[in-house]
Short mmCIF file of C-alpha atoms and ligand atoms in Angstrom, two decimals:
data_model
loop_
_atom_site.label_atom_id
_atom_site.label_comp_id
_atom_site.label_asym_id
_atom_site.label_seq_id
_atom_site.Cartn_x
_atom_site.Cartn_y
_atom_site.Cartn_z
CA UNK A 1 173.88 85.41 77.71
CA UNK A 2 171.07 82.62 76.72
CA UNK A 3 169.53 82.20 73.41
CA UNK A 4 165.92 80.51 74.19
CA UNK A 5 162.75 79.37 71.82
CA UNK A 6 159.55 78.70 73.55
CA UNK A 7 157.19 76.75 71.04
CA UNK A 8 153.58 75.92 72.00
CA UNK A 9 150.00 76.29 70.69
CA UNK A 10 148.60 79.56 70.61
CA UNK A 11 147.04 79.94 74.27
CA UNK A 12 149.39 77.03 75.65
CA UNK A 13 150.37 79.69 78.09
CA UNK A 14 153.86 80.78 76.69
CA UNK A 15 153.33 84.36 77.35
CA UNK A 16 153.26 83.80 81.15
CA UNK A 17 156.42 81.95 81.11
CA UNK A 18 158.19 84.41 79.06
CA UNK A 19 157.58 86.74 81.82
CA UNK A 20 159.31 84.74 84.58
CA UNK A 21 162.01 83.66 82.22
CA UNK A 22 163.07 87.35 80.86
CA UNK A 23 163.08 88.41 84.38
CA UNK A 24 165.30 85.71 86.17
CA UNK A 25 167.47 85.36 83.36
CA UNK A 26 167.67 89.01 82.41
CA UNK A 27 166.98 88.21 78.83
CA UNK A 28 164.72 90.11 75.99
CA UNK A 29 161.59 88.42 75.20
CA UNK A 30 160.50 88.93 71.51
CA UNK A 31 157.21 88.01 71.03
CA UNK A 32 156.62 88.45 67.44
CA UNK A 33 153.05 88.70 67.97
CA UNK A 34 153.20 91.69 70.28
CA UNK A 35 155.38 93.40 67.59
CA UNK A 36 152.68 92.53 64.91
CA UNK A 37 150.13 93.94 67.21
CA UNK A 38 152.10 97.14 68.08
CA UNK A 39 152.67 97.93 64.28
CA UNK A 40 148.52 97.30 63.79
CA UNK A 41 148.17 100.04 66.80
CA UNK A 42 150.57 102.44 65.44
CA UNK A 43 149.09 102.21 61.75
CA UNK A 44 152.21 100.90 60.13
CA UNK A 45 152.22 99.61 56.73
CA UNK A 46 153.34 96.37 58.08
CA UNK A 47 150.51 96.27 60.67
CA UNK A 48 148.33 96.83 57.89
CA UNK A 49 149.31 94.14 56.06
CA UNK A 50 149.41 91.61 58.85
CA UNK A 51 146.26 92.72 60.33
CA UNK A 52 143.85 90.62 57.98
CA UNK A 53 146.06 87.30 58.27
CA UNK A 54 145.91 87.74 62.11
CA UNK A 55 142.39 88.19 62.37
CA UNK A 56 141.71 85.09 60.51
CA UNK A 57 144.18 83.15 62.52
CA UNK A 58 146.57 82.74 59.78
CA UNK A 59 150.21 83.05 59.62
CA UNK A 60 151.59 86.31 58.33
CA UNK A 61 153.51 85.35 55.42
CA UNK A 62 157.22 84.62 56.22
CA UNK A 63 158.86 87.22 53.96
CA UNK A 64 157.01 89.89 56.07
CA UNK A 65 158.05 88.15 59.75
CA UNK A 66 161.57 86.96 58.93
CA UNK A 67 163.30 90.35 58.45
CA UNK A 68 161.22 91.99 61.19
CA UNK A 69 162.85 89.56 63.45
CA UNK A 70 166.42 89.68 62.29
CA UNK A 71 166.29 93.30 62.50
CA UNK A 72 165.12 92.75 66.19
CA UNK A 73 167.88 90.39 67.00
CA UNK A 74 170.50 93.04 65.26
CA UNK A 75 169.93 95.33 68.28
CA UNK A 76 172.35 95.65 70.87
CA UNK A 77 170.25 93.89 74.07
CA UNK A 78 170.21 90.81 72.05
CA UNK A 79 173.83 90.77 71.09
CA UNK A 80 174.45 91.22 74.63
CA UNK A 81 172.13 89.35 76.56
CA UNK A 82 170.69 86.61 73.90
CA UNK A 83 166.88 86.42 73.50
CA UNK A 84 163.76 84.57 74.74
CA UNK A 85 161.80 84.06 71.21
CA UNK A 86 157.63 83.64 71.85
CA UNK A 87 155.96 82.98 68.72
CA UNK A 88 158.75 82.46 66.40
CA UNK A 89 159.58 80.49 64.53
CA UNK A 90 156.32 79.19 63.66
CA UNK A 91 157.42 77.48 60.33
CA UNK A 92 160.29 75.28 59.28
CA UNK A 93 161.36 77.97 56.77
CA UNK A 94 161.37 80.54 59.75
CA UNK A 95 163.50 78.10 61.75
CA UNK A 96 165.85 77.68 58.90
CA UNK A 97 166.21 81.54 58.48
CA UNK A 98 166.77 81.80 62.17
CA UNK A 99 169.29 79.09 62.07
CA UNK A 100 171.13 80.76 59.04
CA UNK A 101 171.37 84.11 60.81
CA UNK A 102 172.71 82.65 63.73
CA UNK A 103 175.49 80.59 62.03
CA UNK A 104 176.22 83.60 60.45
CA UNK A 105 176.73 85.14 63.69
CA UNK A 106 178.59 82.39 65.28
CA UNK A 107 175.83 81.44 67.67
CA UNK A 108 173.52 78.46 68.73
CA UNK A 109 170.21 77.75 70.29
CA UNK A 110 170.81 76.77 73.62
CA UNK A 111 167.32 75.39 74.67
CA UNK A 112 163.62 74.95 73.17
CA UNK A 113 161.13 74.80 75.64
CA UNK A 114 158.09 72.85 73.85
CA UNK A 115 155.20 73.59 76.13
CA UNK A 116 152.22 70.93 75.29
CA UNK A 117 148.51 71.56 76.25
CA UNK A 118 145.53 69.72 74.74
CA UNK A 119 143.69 71.57 72.29
CA UNK A 120 140.13 71.63 74.46
CA UNK A 121 142.29 73.26 77.22
CA UNK A 122 143.54 76.00 75.13
CA UNK A 123 140.05 77.09 73.39
CA UNK A 124 138.57 77.32 77.02
CA UNK A 125 141.57 79.52 78.12
CA UNK A 126 141.44 81.45 74.92
CA UNK A 127 137.73 82.43 75.49
CA UNK A 128 138.18 83.56 79.12
CA UNK A 129 141.64 85.38 78.50
CA UNK A 130 141.90 88.88 79.34
CA UNK A 131 144.95 91.25 78.84
CA UNK A 132 145.97 94.30 80.60
CA UNK A 133 146.01 97.04 78.17
CA UNK A 134 148.88 99.07 79.62
CA UNK A 135 151.60 98.01 77.52
CA UNK A 136 154.36 98.16 80.44
CA UNK A 137 152.39 95.94 82.49
CA UNK A 138 150.75 93.33 79.80
CA UNK A 139 149.34 91.24 82.99
CA UNK A 140 147.01 88.41 81.68
CA UNK A 141 143.97 87.00 83.39
CA UNK A 142 141.53 84.19 83.10
CA UNK A 143 138.02 84.85 84.04
CA UNK A 144 137.57 81.16 84.99
CA UNK A 145 140.75 80.29 86.87
CA UNK A 146 142.50 83.94 87.73
CA UNK A 147 139.94 86.75 87.38
CA UNK A 148 140.83 90.15 88.24
CA UNK A 149 139.49 91.47 91.49
CA UNK A 150 137.30 93.99 89.97
CA UNK A 151 135.73 93.25 86.47
CA UNK A 152 137.34 94.75 83.78
CA UNK A 153 140.46 96.33 85.73
CA UNK A 154 144.18 95.12 86.05
CA UNK A 155 144.74 94.57 89.68
CA UNK A 156 148.53 95.39 89.48
CA UNK A 157 147.96 98.83 87.49
CA UNK A 158 144.55 99.84 87.31
CA UNK A 159 144.38 100.26 83.62
CA UNK A 160 141.26 98.39 81.49
CA UNK A 161 141.57 95.05 80.20
CA UNK A 162 140.38 93.97 76.69
CA UNK A 163 140.08 90.75 74.84
CA UNK A 164 142.24 90.29 72.06
CA UNK A 165 140.42 90.15 68.63
CA UNK A 166 141.75 87.23 67.72
CA UNK A 167 140.50 85.22 70.95
CA UNK A 168 137.23 84.16 69.40
CA UNK A 169 136.22 80.27 68.86
CA UNK A 170 136.41 80.27 65.03
CA UNK A 171 139.95 81.86 65.08
CA UNK A 172 141.17 79.84 67.80
CA UNK A 173 139.99 76.54 66.25
CA UNK A 174 141.85 77.98 62.94
CA UNK A 175 145.02 78.75 64.68
CA UNK A 176 145.19 75.51 66.32
CA UNK A 177 145.12 74.03 63.09
CA UNK A 178 147.59 76.23 61.71
CA UNK A 179 149.62 75.19 64.47
CA UNK A 180 149.23 71.68 64.00
CA UNK A 181 150.14 71.56 60.37
CA UNK A 182 152.62 74.09 60.09
CA UNK A 183 154.42 74.60 63.72
CA UNK A 184 154.43 71.12 65.21
CA UNK A 185 156.89 69.77 62.52
CA UNK A 186 159.33 72.30 64.69
CA UNK A 187 159.41 69.75 67.33
CA UNK A 188 161.19 67.14 65.32
CA UNK A 189 163.44 69.70 63.82
CA UNK A 190 164.54 70.87 67.10
CA UNK A 191 164.68 67.19 68.67
CA UNK A 192 166.89 66.47 65.67
CA UNK A 193 169.42 69.32 66.96
CA UNK A 194 169.51 67.92 70.40
CA UNK A 195 168.04 71.05 72.03
CA UNK A 196 164.28 70.39 72.54
CA UNK A 197 162.64 69.42 75.84
CA UNK A 198 158.82 69.25 76.16
CA UNK A 199 157.27 70.36 79.32
CA UNK A 200 153.67 69.31 79.68
CA UNK A 201 151.28 72.60 81.15
CA UNK A 202 150.10 71.78 84.36
CA UNK A 203 146.39 73.29 85.76
CA UNK A 204 148.47 75.10 88.23
CA UNK A 205 150.65 77.50 86.55
CA UNK A 206 153.34 77.56 89.50
CA UNK A 207 153.77 74.04 88.46
CA UNK A 208 154.56 74.52 85.06
CA UNK A 209 156.94 77.42 86.27
CA UNK A 210 158.78 74.57 88.61
CA UNK A 211 159.01 72.02 85.74
CA UNK A 212 160.37 74.82 83.23
CA UNK A 213 162.68 76.25 85.78
CA UNK A 214 164.08 72.50 86.49
CA UNK A 215 164.92 72.32 82.89
CA UNK A 216 166.60 75.38 82.34
CA UNK A 217 168.81 74.37 85.03
CA UNK A 218 169.91 71.54 83.58
P1 ADP B 301 149.31 83.68 70.68
O1 ADP B 301 149.66 84.38 71.69
O2 ADP B 301 147.80 83.26 70.65
O3 ADP B 301 150.28 82.48 70.66
P2 ADP B 301 150.65 85.23 69.08
O4 ADP B 301 150.26 86.60 69.66
O5 ADP B 301 152.12 84.93 69.07
O6 ADP B 301 149.71 84.31 69.14
O7 ADP B 301 150.20 85.93 67.61
C1 ADP B 301 149.14 86.19 66.98
C2 ADP B 301 149.22 86.37 65.70
O8 ADP B 301 150.13 86.98 64.83
C3 ADP B 301 149.26 84.81 64.75
O9 ADP B 301 147.95 84.26 64.80
C4 ADP B 301 149.59 85.06 63.56
O10 ADP B 301 148.65 85.73 62.52
C5 ADP B 301 150.91 86.44 63.86
N1 ADP B 301 152.29 85.94 64.02
C6 ADP B 301 153.07 86.12 65.25
N2 ADP B 301 154.02 85.47 64.96
C7 ADP B 301 154.11 84.98 63.92
C8 ADP B 301 155.20 84.27 63.21
N3 ADP B 301 156.32 84.00 63.73
N4 ADP B 301 154.76 83.84 61.88
C9 ADP B 301 153.80 84.11 61.22
N5 ADP B 301 152.75 84.75 61.93
C10 ADP B 301 152.94 85.30 63.21
ZN1 ZN B 302 147.83 96.19 84.20
#
Protein backbone atom coordinates (compact mmCIF):
# COMPACT_ATOMS: atom_id res chain seq x y z
CA UNK A 1 0.00 0.00 0.00
CA UNK A 2 1.49 3.30 -1.08
CA UNK A 3 -0.02 6.75 -1.61
CA UNK A 4 1.88 8.88 -4.08
CA UNK A 5 1.42 12.14 -5.95
CA UNK A 6 3.43 13.09 -8.99
CA UNK A 7 3.66 16.80 -9.58
CA UNK A 8 5.06 18.46 -12.68
CA UNK A 9 4.18 20.85 -15.45
CA UNK A 10 1.96 19.48 -18.22
CA UNK A 11 4.30 17.65 -20.56
CA UNK A 12 7.05 17.14 -17.99
CA UNK A 13 6.82 13.40 -18.53
CA UNK A 14 4.67 12.50 -15.54
CA UNK A 15 2.72 9.98 -17.61
CA UNK A 16 5.83 8.01 -18.57
CA UNK A 17 7.01 7.83 -14.98
CA UNK A 18 3.55 6.72 -13.88
CA UNK A 19 3.66 3.74 -16.23
CA UNK A 20 6.55 2.00 -14.48
CA UNK A 21 5.61 3.14 -10.96
CA UNK A 22 2.12 1.70 -11.27
CA UNK A 23 3.61 -1.60 -12.50
CA UNK A 24 6.50 -1.92 -10.03
CA UNK A 25 4.48 -0.82 -7.01
CA UNK A 26 1.20 -2.47 -8.08
CA UNK A 27 -0.66 0.74 -7.37
CA UNK A 28 -3.63 2.21 -9.28
CA UNK A 29 -2.62 5.07 -11.60
CA UNK A 30 -5.20 7.83 -11.40
CA UNK A 31 -4.88 10.49 -14.07
CA UNK A 32 -7.58 13.14 -13.87
CA UNK A 33 -6.70 14.16 -17.46
CA UNK A 34 -7.40 10.59 -18.65
CA UNK A 35 -10.66 10.45 -16.70
CA UNK A 36 -11.77 13.75 -18.23
CA UNK A 37 -10.78 12.67 -21.76
CA UNK A 38 -12.75 9.43 -21.30
CA UNK A 39 -15.79 11.47 -20.23
CA UNK A 40 -15.42 13.60 -23.35
CA UNK A 41 -15.12 10.50 -25.56
CA UNK A 42 -18.19 8.98 -23.89
CA UNK A 43 -20.13 12.24 -24.30
CA UNK A 44 -21.02 12.50 -20.60
CA UNK A 45 -22.38 15.70 -19.10
CA UNK A 46 -19.16 16.15 -17.15
CA UNK A 47 -17.17 15.68 -20.35
CA UNK A 48 -19.20 18.32 -22.15
CA UNK A 49 -18.67 20.77 -19.31
CA UNK A 50 -14.93 20.05 -19.11
CA UNK A 51 -14.02 20.12 -22.82
CA UNK A 52 -13.98 23.86 -23.43
CA UNK A 53 -11.74 24.46 -20.41
CA UNK A 54 -9.36 21.73 -21.51
CA UNK A 55 -9.15 22.87 -25.13
CA UNK A 56 -8.10 26.31 -23.94
CA UNK A 57 -5.52 24.93 -21.53
CA UNK A 58 -7.48 26.20 -18.52
CA UNK A 59 -8.15 24.15 -15.44
CA UNK A 60 -11.51 22.49 -15.12
CA UNK A 61 -13.28 24.09 -12.12
CA UNK A 62 -12.46 22.55 -8.74
CA UNK A 63 -16.07 21.59 -8.02
CA UNK A 64 -16.15 19.35 -11.11
CA UNK A 65 -12.88 17.62 -10.40
CA UNK A 66 -12.82 17.20 -6.62
CA UNK A 67 -15.95 15.02 -6.36
CA UNK A 68 -14.81 13.00 -9.35
CA UNK A 69 -11.47 12.28 -7.70
CA UNK A 70 -12.99 11.44 -4.33
CA UNK A 71 -15.39 9.00 -5.97
CA UNK A 72 -12.41 7.31 -7.65
CA UNK A 73 -10.49 7.05 -4.36
CA UNK A 74 -13.51 5.34 -2.76
CA UNK A 75 -13.16 2.41 -5.16
CA UNK A 76 -11.89 -0.92 -3.82
CA UNK A 77 -8.52 -0.94 -5.60
CA UNK A 78 -7.49 2.37 -4.00
CA UNK A 79 -8.64 1.27 -0.57
CA UNK A 80 -6.58 -1.87 -0.87
CA UNK A 81 -3.48 -0.66 -2.71
CA UNK A 82 -3.36 3.11 -2.35
CA UNK A 83 -2.91 5.35 -5.37
CA UNK A 84 -0.59 7.21 -7.69
CA UNK A 85 -2.17 10.57 -8.46
CA UNK A 86 -1.20 12.13 -11.78
CA UNK A 87 -2.61 15.59 -12.58
CA UNK A 88 -4.28 16.01 -9.21
CA UNK A 89 -4.09 18.12 -7.11
CA UNK A 90 -3.50 21.10 -9.36
CA UNK A 91 -4.59 23.88 -6.99
CA UNK A 92 -4.19 24.53 -3.28
CA UNK A 93 -7.92 24.02 -2.77
CA UNK A 94 -7.72 20.62 -4.46
CA UNK A 95 -4.80 19.72 -2.18
CA UNK A 96 -6.77 20.80 0.86
CA UNK A 97 -9.79 18.79 -0.23
CA UNK A 98 -7.56 15.74 -0.69
CA UNK A 99 -5.97 16.32 2.69
CA UNK A 100 -9.36 16.43 4.41
CA UNK A 101 -10.49 13.32 2.58
CA UNK A 102 -7.36 11.41 3.63
CA UNK A 103 -7.45 12.62 7.22
CA UNK A 104 -11.05 11.44 7.54
CA UNK A 105 -9.82 8.01 6.41
CA UNK A 106 -6.80 8.12 8.76
CA UNK A 107 -4.44 8.07 5.79
CA UNK A 108 -1.41 10.06 4.68
CA UNK A 109 0.48 10.87 1.50
CA UNK A 110 3.73 8.90 1.54
CA UNK A 111 5.58 10.98 -1.02
CA UNK A 112 5.16 13.74 -3.59
CA UNK A 113 7.53 13.51 -6.54
CA UNK A 114 8.05 16.93 -8.11
CA UNK A 115 9.29 16.36 -11.65
CA UNK A 116 11.08 19.50 -12.82
CA UNK A 117 11.59 20.25 -16.54
CA UNK A 118 12.32 23.69 -18.13
CA UNK A 119 9.46 25.33 -20.08
CA UNK A 120 11.32 25.38 -23.45
CA UNK A 121 11.88 21.65 -23.25
CA UNK A 122 8.23 21.07 -22.40
CA UNK A 123 7.06 23.08 -25.40
CA UNK A 124 9.30 21.15 -27.78
CA UNK A 125 8.19 17.79 -26.34
CA UNK A 126 4.48 18.66 -26.45
CA UNK A 127 4.52 19.64 -30.10
CA UNK A 128 6.23 16.34 -30.95
CA UNK A 129 4.12 14.09 -28.72
CA UNK A 130 1.92 11.34 -30.19
CA UNK A 131 -0.14 8.86 -28.18
CA UNK A 132 -1.55 5.42 -29.01
CA UNK A 133 -5.34 5.50 -29.50
CA UNK A 134 -5.68 2.07 -27.86
CA UNK A 135 -6.90 2.73 -24.31
CA UNK A 136 -5.29 -0.51 -23.07
CA UNK A 137 -1.89 0.57 -24.45
CA UNK A 138 -1.64 4.39 -24.33
CA UNK A 139 2.03 4.19 -25.43
CA UNK A 140 3.56 7.65 -25.82
CA UNK A 141 5.94 8.57 -28.66
CA UNK A 142 7.99 11.63 -29.46
CA UNK A 143 8.64 12.39 -33.12
CA UNK A 144 11.97 14.00 -32.19
CA UNK A 145 13.45 11.55 -29.64
CA UNK A 146 11.39 8.38 -29.81
CA UNK A 147 9.49 8.08 -33.11
CA UNK A 148 7.41 4.99 -33.95
CA UNK A 149 8.98 2.62 -36.50
CA UNK A 150 6.10 3.20 -38.91
CA UNK A 151 4.74 6.74 -39.10
CA UNK A 152 1.42 7.13 -37.28
CA UNK A 153 1.31 3.52 -36.03
CA UNK A 154 1.97 2.16 -32.51
CA UNK A 155 5.01 -0.21 -32.35
CA UNK A 156 3.47 -2.13 -29.48
CA UNK A 157 -0.07 -2.80 -30.64
CA UNK A 158 -0.42 -1.50 -34.22
CA UNK A 159 -3.19 0.99 -33.38
CA UNK A 160 -3.14 4.47 -34.93
CA UNK A 161 -1.39 7.27 -33.05
CA UNK A 162 -2.98 10.65 -32.40
CA UNK A 163 -1.98 14.12 -31.35
CA UNK A 164 -3.96 15.47 -28.43
CA UNK A 165 -6.20 18.45 -29.19
CA UNK A 166 -4.49 20.42 -26.44
CA UNK A 167 -0.90 19.84 -27.68
CA UNK A 168 -0.63 23.03 -29.76
CA UNK A 169 1.66 26.02 -29.10
CA UNK A 170 -0.96 28.42 -27.76
CA UNK A 171 -2.57 25.90 -25.46
CA UNK A 172 0.75 24.58 -24.15
CA UNK A 173 1.97 28.07 -23.34
CA UNK A 174 -1.31 28.80 -21.58
CA UNK A 175 -1.03 25.52 -19.66
CA UNK A 176 2.48 26.44 -18.53
CA UNK A 177 1.25 29.80 -17.22
CA UNK A 178 -1.61 28.11 -15.41
CA UNK A 179 0.89 25.64 -13.95
CA UNK A 180 3.22 28.35 -12.66
CA UNK A 181 0.38 30.39 -11.17
CA UNK A 182 -1.95 27.76 -9.77
CA UNK A 183 -0.06 24.49 -9.32
CA UNK A 184 3.48 25.53 -8.37
CA UNK A 185 2.32 26.77 -4.93
CA UNK A 186 1.82 23.06 -4.15
CA UNK A 187 5.60 22.64 -4.08
CA UNK A 188 5.72 24.76 -0.93
CA UNK A 189 2.54 23.18 0.43
CA UNK A 190 4.00 19.67 0.29
CA UNK A 191 7.51 20.78 1.27
CA UNK A 192 6.05 22.11 4.51
CA UNK A 193 4.42 18.71 5.06
CA UNK A 194 7.85 17.12 4.67
CA UNK A 195 6.89 14.78 1.83
CA UNK A 196 8.18 16.52 -1.31
CA UNK A 197 11.16 15.33 -3.37
CA UNK A 198 12.25 17.24 -6.47
CA UNK A 199 13.64 15.23 -9.38
CA UNK A 200 15.12 17.03 -12.37
CA UNK A 201 13.90 15.47 -15.62
CA UNK A 202 16.83 14.10 -17.65
CA UNK A 203 17.28 13.99 -21.40
CA UNK A 204 17.21 10.19 -21.35
CA UNK A 205 14.00 8.97 -19.76
CA UNK A 206 15.82 5.98 -18.25
CA UNK A 207 18.03 8.35 -16.27
CA UNK A 208 14.92 10.06 -14.88
CA UNK A 209 13.44 6.67 -14.01
CA UNK A 210 16.62 5.76 -12.10
CA UNK A 211 16.43 9.00 -10.09
CA UNK A 212 12.77 8.50 -9.21
CA UNK A 213 13.43 4.84 -8.30
CA UNK A 214 16.18 5.85 -5.92
CA UNK A 215 13.92 8.43 -4.32
CA UNK A 216 11.02 6.01 -3.83
CA UNK A 217 13.36 3.41 -2.34
CA UNK A 218 14.38 5.83 0.45
P1 LIG B 1 -0.90 16.82 -19.13
O1 LIG B 1 -0.86 15.39 -19.58
O2 LIG B 1 -0.50 17.78 -20.17
O3 LIG B 1 -0.24 17.01 -17.80
P2 LIG B 1 -3.55 16.30 -18.21
O4 LIG B 1 -3.85 15.15 -19.09
O5 LIG B 1 -3.17 16.02 -16.79
O6 LIG B 1 -2.45 17.19 -18.91
O7 LIG B 1 -4.80 17.29 -18.19
C1 LIG B 1 -5.35 17.83 -19.37
C2 LIG B 1 -6.34 18.91 -19.01
O8 LIG B 1 -7.36 18.36 -18.16
C3 LIG B 1 -5.78 20.07 -18.20
O9 LIG B 1 -5.20 21.04 -19.03
C4 LIG B 1 -7.03 20.58 -17.48
O10 LIG B 1 -7.84 21.35 -18.33
C5 LIG B 1 -7.77 19.31 -17.18
N1 LIG B 1 -7.43 18.77 -15.83
C6 LIG B 1 -6.81 17.59 -15.56
N2 LIG B 1 -6.65 17.42 -14.23
C7 LIG B 1 -7.19 18.53 -13.64
C8 LIG B 1 -7.32 18.97 -12.30
N3 LIG B 1 -6.86 18.24 -11.27
N4 LIG B 1 -7.94 20.17 -12.08
C9 LIG B 1 -8.39 20.91 -13.09
N5 LIG B 1 -8.28 20.56 -14.38
C10 LIG B 1 -7.69 19.39 -14.67
ZN1 LIG C 1 -0.46 0.99 -28.75
